């Protein structure tokens, strides 16, 4: 949703569809937030490397 608002926001900013009162910094914030969230989602999905335990 953040990515959608980040890219559609500049298009609807000057129309009557701008019911959220979006402006330039809002668009940047939404795109950056989406990129960070996508990055964390991809990193969280990566497999965990486990080391074998050594009995002493």
PDB file of N, CA and C in Angstrom:
ATOM      1  N   UNK A   1       0.821  -1.192   0.000  1.00  0.00           N
ATOM      2  CA  UNK A   1       0.000   0.000   0.000  1.00  0.00           C
ATOM      3  C   UNK A   1       0.868   1.261   0.000  1.00  0.00           C
ATOM      4  N   UNK A   2       1.978   1.223   0.781  1.00  0.00           N
ATOM      5  CA  UNK A   2       2.863   2.386   0.809  1.00  0.00           C
ATOM      6  C   UNK A   2       3.424   2.664  -0.584  1.00  0.00           C
ATOM      7  N   UNK A   3       3.823   1.619  -1.269  1.00  0.00           N
ATOM      8  CA  UNK A   3       4.390   1.791  -2.602  1.00  0.00           C
ATOM      9  C   UNK A   3       3.348   2.351  -3.561  1.00  0.00           C
ATOM     10  N   UNK A   4       2.130   1.872  -3.462  1.00  0.00           N
ATOM     11  CA  UNK A   4       1.039   2.369  -4.302  1.00  0.00           C
ATOM     12  C   UNK A   4       0.801   3.862  -4.056  1.00  0.00           C
ATOM     13  N   UNK A   5       0.692   4.243  -2.796  1.00  0.00           N
ATOM     14  CA  UNK A   5       0.460   5.660  -2.471  1.00  0.00           C
ATOM     15  C   UNK A   5       1.653   6.510  -2.887  1.00  0.00           C
ATOM     16  N   UNK A   6       2.864   5.959  -2.748  1.00  0.00           N
ATOM     17  CA  UNK A   6       4.061   6.699  -3.139  1.00  0.00           C
ATOM     18  C   UNK A   6       4.125   7.000  -4.619  1.00  0.00           C
ATOM     19  N   UNK A   7       3.644   6.084  -5.445  1.00  0.00           N
ATOM     20  CA  UNK A   7       3.701   6.306  -6.897  1.00  0.00           C
ATOM     21  C   UNK A   7       2.453   6.968  -7.465  1.00  0.00           C
ATOM     22  N   UNK A   8       1.312   6.715  -6.875  1.00  0.00           N
ATOM     23  CA  UNK A   8       0.076   7.317  -7.376  1.00  0.00           C
ATOM     24  C   UNK A   8      -0.109   8.725  -6.804  1.00  0.00           C
ATOM     25  N   UNK A   9       0.487   8.977  -5.646  1.00  0.00           N
ATOM     26  CA  UNK A   9       0.354  10.275  -4.993  1.00  0.00           C
ATOM     27  C   UNK A   9       0.680  11.471  -5.869  1.00  0.00           C
ATOM     28  N   UNK A  10       1.833  11.466  -6.554  1.00  0.00           N
ATOM     29  CA  UNK A  10       2.146  12.614  -7.413  1.00  0.00           C
ATOM     30  C   UNK A  10       1.140  12.823  -8.545  1.00  0.00           C
ATOM     31  N   UNK A  11       0.513  11.758  -8.972  1.00  0.00           N
ATOM     32  CA  UNK A  11      -0.456  11.858 -10.070  1.00  0.00           C
ATOM     33  C   UNK A  11      -1.746  12.507  -9.592  1.00  0.00           C
ATOM     34  N   UNK A  12      -2.183  12.144  -8.378  1.00  0.00           N
ATOM     35  CA  UNK A  12      -3.470  12.654  -7.899  1.00  0.00           C
ATOM     36  C   UNK A  12      -3.344  13.904  -7.022  1.00  0.00           C
ATOM     37  N   UNK A  13      -2.119  14.370  -6.785  1.00  0.00           N
ATOM     38  CA  UNK A  13      -1.930  15.531  -5.897  1.00  0.00           C
ATOM     39  C   UNK A  13      -2.659  16.781  -6.364  1.00  0.00           C
ATOM     40  N   UNK A  14      -2.767  16.948  -7.639  1.00  0.00           N
ATOM     41  CA  UNK A  14      -3.375  18.169  -8.167  1.00  0.00           C
ATOM     42  C   UNK A  14      -4.826  17.978  -8.587  1.00  0.00           C
ATOM     43  N   UNK A  15      -5.422  16.847  -8.225  1.00  0.00           N
ATOM     44  CA  UNK A  15      -6.809  16.588  -8.610  1.00  0.00           C
ATOM     45  C   UNK A  15      -7.707  16.572  -7.379  1.00  0.00           C
ATOM     46  N   UNK A  16      -8.979  16.449  -7.607  1.00  0.00           N
ATOM     47  CA  UNK A  16      -9.923  16.377  -6.499  1.00  0.00           C
ATOM     48  C   UNK A  16      -9.894  15.011  -5.813  1.00  0.00           C
ATOM     49  N   UNK A  17      -9.141  14.057  -6.363  1.00  0.00           N
ATOM     50  CA  UNK A  17      -9.002  12.735  -5.751  1.00  0.00           C
ATOM     51  C   UNK A  17      -8.028  12.736  -4.572  1.00  0.00           C
ATOM     52  N   UNK A  18      -7.371  13.842  -4.338  1.00  0.00           N
ATOM     53  CA  UNK A  18      -6.376  13.949  -3.274  1.00  0.00           C
ATOM     54  C   UNK A  18      -7.072  14.132  -1.921  1.00  0.00           C
ATOM     55  N   UNK A  19      -7.779  13.105  -1.475  1.00  0.00           N
ATOM     56  CA  UNK A  19      -8.537  13.210  -0.226  1.00  0.00           C
ATOM     57  C   UNK A  19      -7.642  13.059   0.999  1.00  0.00           C
ATOM     58  N   UNK A  20      -6.405  12.588   0.819  1.00  0.00           N
ATOM     59  CA  UNK A  20      -5.478  12.441   1.935  1.00  0.00           C
ATOM     60  C   UNK A  20      -4.577  13.658   2.120  1.00  0.00           C
ATOM     61  N   UNK A  21      -4.702  14.654   1.290  1.00  0.00           N
ATOM     62  CA  UNK A  21      -3.873  15.870   1.312  1.00  0.00           C
ATOM     63  C   UNK A  21      -2.388  15.512   1.248  1.00  0.00           C
ATOM     64  N   UNK A  22      -2.017  14.716   0.256  1.00  0.00           N
ATOM     65  CA  UNK A  22      -0.632  14.303   0.082  1.00  0.00           C
ATOM     66  C   UNK A  22       0.193  15.427  -0.521  1.00  0.00           C
ATOM     67  N   UNK A  23       1.485  15.485  -0.152  1.00  0.00           N
ATOM     68  CA  UNK A  23       2.396  16.461  -0.743  1.00  0.00           C
ATOM     69  C   UNK A  23       3.715  15.765  -1.076  1.00  0.00           C
ATOM     70  N   UNK A  24       4.686  16.507  -1.568  1.00  0.00           N
ATOM     71  CA  UNK A  24       5.966  15.941  -2.009  1.00  0.00           C
ATOM     72  C   UNK A  24       6.679  15.098  -0.964  1.00  0.00           C
ATOM     73  N   UNK A  25       6.883  15.622   0.249  1.00  0.00           N
ATOM     74  CA  UNK A  25       7.554  14.802   1.262  1.00  0.00           C
ATOM     75  C   UNK A  25       6.788  13.513   1.601  1.00  0.00           C
ATOM     76  N   UNK A  26       5.472  13.557   1.507  1.00  0.00           N
ATOM     77  CA  UNK A  26       4.678  12.345   1.744  1.00  0.00           C
ATOM     78  C   UNK A  26       5.010  11.266   0.720  1.00  0.00           C
ATOM     79  N   UNK A  27       5.177  11.663  -0.535  1.00  0.00           N
ATOM     80  CA  UNK A  27       5.477  10.695  -1.591  1.00  0.00           C
ATOM     81  C   UNK A  27       6.829  10.029  -1.340  1.00  0.00           C
ATOM     82  N   UNK A  28       7.811  10.836  -0.983  1.00  0.00           N
ATOM     83  CA  UNK A  28       9.145  10.303  -0.697  1.00  0.00           C
ATOM     84  C   UNK A  28       9.086   9.372   0.506  1.00  0.00           C
ATOM     85  N   UNK A  29       8.394   9.787   1.548  1.00  0.00           N
ATOM     86  CA  UNK A  29       8.271   8.973   2.751  1.00  0.00           C
ATOM     87  C   UNK A  29       7.621   7.627   2.455  1.00  0.00           C
ATOM     88  N   UNK A  30       6.585   7.625   1.636  1.00  0.00           N
ATOM     89  CA  UNK A  30       5.898   6.379   1.314  1.00  0.00           C
ATOM     90  C   UNK A  30       6.785   5.442   0.497  1.00  0.00           C
ATOM     91  N   UNK A  31       7.525   5.968  -0.462  1.00  0.00           N
ATOM     92  CA  UNK A  31       8.398   5.121  -1.279  1.00  0.00           C
ATOM     93  C   UNK A  31       9.535   4.558  -0.430  1.00  0.00           C
ATOM     94  N   UNK A  32      10.138   5.393   0.421  1.00  0.00           N
ATOM     95  CA  UNK A  32      11.230   4.922   1.280  1.00  0.00           C
ATOM     96  C   UNK A  32      10.712   3.888   2.283  1.00  0.00           C
ATOM     97  N   UNK A  33       9.566   4.149   2.878  1.00  0.00           N
ATOM     98  CA  UNK A  33       8.986   3.194   3.825  1.00  0.00           C
ATOM     99  C   UNK A  33       8.706   1.860   3.144  1.00  0.00           C
ATOM    100  N   UNK A  34       8.172   1.903   1.935  1.00  0.00           N
ATOM    101  CA  UNK A  34       7.894   0.667   1.204  1.00  0.00           C
ATOM    102  C   UNK A  34       9.183  -0.085   0.904  1.00  0.00           C
ATOM    103  N   UNK A  35      10.231   0.624   0.506  1.00  0.00           N
ATOM    104  CA  UNK A  35      11.507  -0.029   0.195  1.00  0.00           C
ATOM    105  C   UNK A  35      12.093  -0.695   1.445  1.00  0.00           C
ATOM    106  N   UNK A  36      12.024  -0.007   2.577  1.00  0.00           N
ATOM    107  CA  UNK A  36      12.548  -0.571   3.823  1.00  0.00           C
ATOM    108  C   UNK A  36      11.733  -1.800   4.235  1.00  0.00           C
ATOM    109  N   UNK A  37      10.424  -1.704   4.159  1.00  0.00           N
ATOM    110  CA  UNK A  37       9.578  -2.835   4.545  1.00  0.00           C
ATOM    111  C   UNK A  37       9.764  -4.037   3.613  1.00  0.00           C
ATOM    112  N   UNK A  38       9.912  -3.789   2.327  1.00  0.00           N
ATOM    113  CA  UNK A  38      10.165  -4.878   1.380  1.00  0.00           C
ATOM    114  C   UNK A  38      11.522  -5.514   1.678  1.00  0.00           C
ATOM    115  N   UNK A  39      12.522  -4.682   1.970  1.00  0.00           N
ATOM    116  CA  UNK A  39      13.851  -5.197   2.310  1.00  0.00           C
ATOM    117  C   UNK A  39      13.817  -6.081   3.541  1.00  0.00           C
ATOM    118  N   UNK A  40      13.154  -5.631   4.602  1.00  0.00           N
ATOM    119  CA  UNK A  40      13.045  -6.438   5.811  1.00  0.00           C
ATOM    120  C   UNK A  40      12.254  -7.722   5.546  1.00  0.00           C
ATOM    121  N   UNK A  41      11.245  -7.636   4.731  1.00  0.00           N
ATOM    122  CA  UNK A  41      10.471  -8.831   4.409  1.00  0.00           C
ATOM    123  C   UNK A  41      11.288  -9.859   3.661  1.00  0.00           C
ATOM    124  N   UNK A  42      12.122  -9.415   2.740  1.00  0.00           N
ATOM    125  CA  UNK A  42      12.970 -10.340   1.997  1.00  0.00           C
ATOM    126  C   UNK A  42      14.066 -10.919   2.878  1.00  0.00           C
ATOM    127  N   UNK A  43      14.618 -10.111   3.768  1.00  0.00           N
ATOM    128  CA  UNK A  43      15.661 -10.607   4.667  1.00  0.00           C
ATOM    129  C   UNK A  43      15.100 -11.586   5.688  1.00  0.00           C
ATOM    130  N   UNK A  44      13.902 -11.354   6.146  1.00  0.00           N
ATOM    131  CA  UNK A  44      13.296 -12.235   7.137  1.00  0.00           C
ATOM    132  C   UNK A  44      12.948 -13.586   6.533  1.00  0.00           C
ATOM    133  N   UNK A  45      12.806 -13.639   5.242  1.00  0.00           N
ATOM    134  CA  UNK A  45      12.434 -14.878   4.563  1.00  0.00           C
ATOM    135  C   UNK A  45      13.645 -15.739   4.236  1.00  0.00           C
ATOM    136  N   UNK A  46      14.868 -15.231   4.439  1.00  0.00           N
ATOM    137  CA  UNK A  46      16.059 -15.992   4.095  1.00  0.00           C
ATOM    138  C   UNK A  46      16.309 -17.085   5.137  1.00  0.00           C
ATOM    139  N   UNK A  47      16.876 -18.195   4.709  1.00  0.00           N
ATOM    140  CA  UNK A  47      17.115 -19.302   5.648  1.00  0.00           C
ATOM    141  C   UNK A  47      18.194 -18.949   6.673  1.00  0.00           C
ATOM    142  N   UNK A  48      18.075 -19.533   7.833  1.00  0.00           N
ATOM    143  CA  UNK A  48      19.030 -19.297   8.904  1.00  0.00           C
ATOM    144  C   UNK A  48      20.108 -20.369   8.836  1.00  0.00           C
ATOM    145  N   UNK A  49      21.357 -19.961   8.890  1.00  0.00           N
ATOM    146  CA  UNK A  49      22.472 -20.903   8.875  1.00  0.00           C
ATOM    147  C   UNK A  49      22.752 -21.298  10.316  1.00  0.00           C
ATOM    148  N   UNK A  50      22.685 -22.583  10.580  1.00  0.00           N
ATOM    149  CA  UNK A  50      22.912 -23.079  11.947  1.00  0.00           C
ATOM    150  C   UNK A  50      24.219 -23.863  11.975  1.00  0.00           C
ATOM    151  N   UNK A  51      24.973 -23.632  13.010  1.00  0.00           N
ATOM    152  CA  UNK A  51      26.217 -24.367  13.187  1.00  0.00           C
ATOM    153  C   UNK A  51      25.945 -25.612  14.035  1.00  0.00           C
ATOM    154  N   UNK A  52      26.699 -26.643  13.754  1.00  0.00           N
ATOM    155  CA  UNK A  52      26.558 -27.865  14.546  1.00  0.00           C
ATOM    156  C   UNK A  52      27.159 -27.615  15.924  1.00  0.00           C
ATOM    157  N   UNK A  53      26.483 -28.085  16.948  1.00  0.00           N
ATOM    158  CA  UNK A  53      27.009 -27.927  18.294  1.00  0.00           C
ATOM    159  C   UNK A  53      28.071 -28.999  18.561  1.00  0.00           C
ATOM    160  N   UNK A  54      29.051 -28.611  19.319  1.00  0.00           N
ATOM    161  CA  UNK A  54      30.148 -29.526  19.651  1.00  0.00           C
ATOM    162  C   UNK A  54      30.007 -29.902  21.112  1.00  0.00           C
ATOM    163  N   UNK A  55      29.917 -31.204  21.379  1.00  0.00           N
ATOM    164  CA  UNK A  55      29.826 -31.669  22.766  1.00  0.00           C
ATOM    165  C   UNK A  55      31.238 -31.738  23.353  1.00  0.00           C
ATOM    166  N   UNK A  56      31.428 -31.140  24.486  1.00  0.00           N
ATOM    167  CA  UNK A  56      32.753 -31.145  25.118  1.00  0.00           C
ATOM    168  C   UNK A  56      32.789 -32.066  26.286  1.00  0.00           C
TER     169      UNK A  56
END
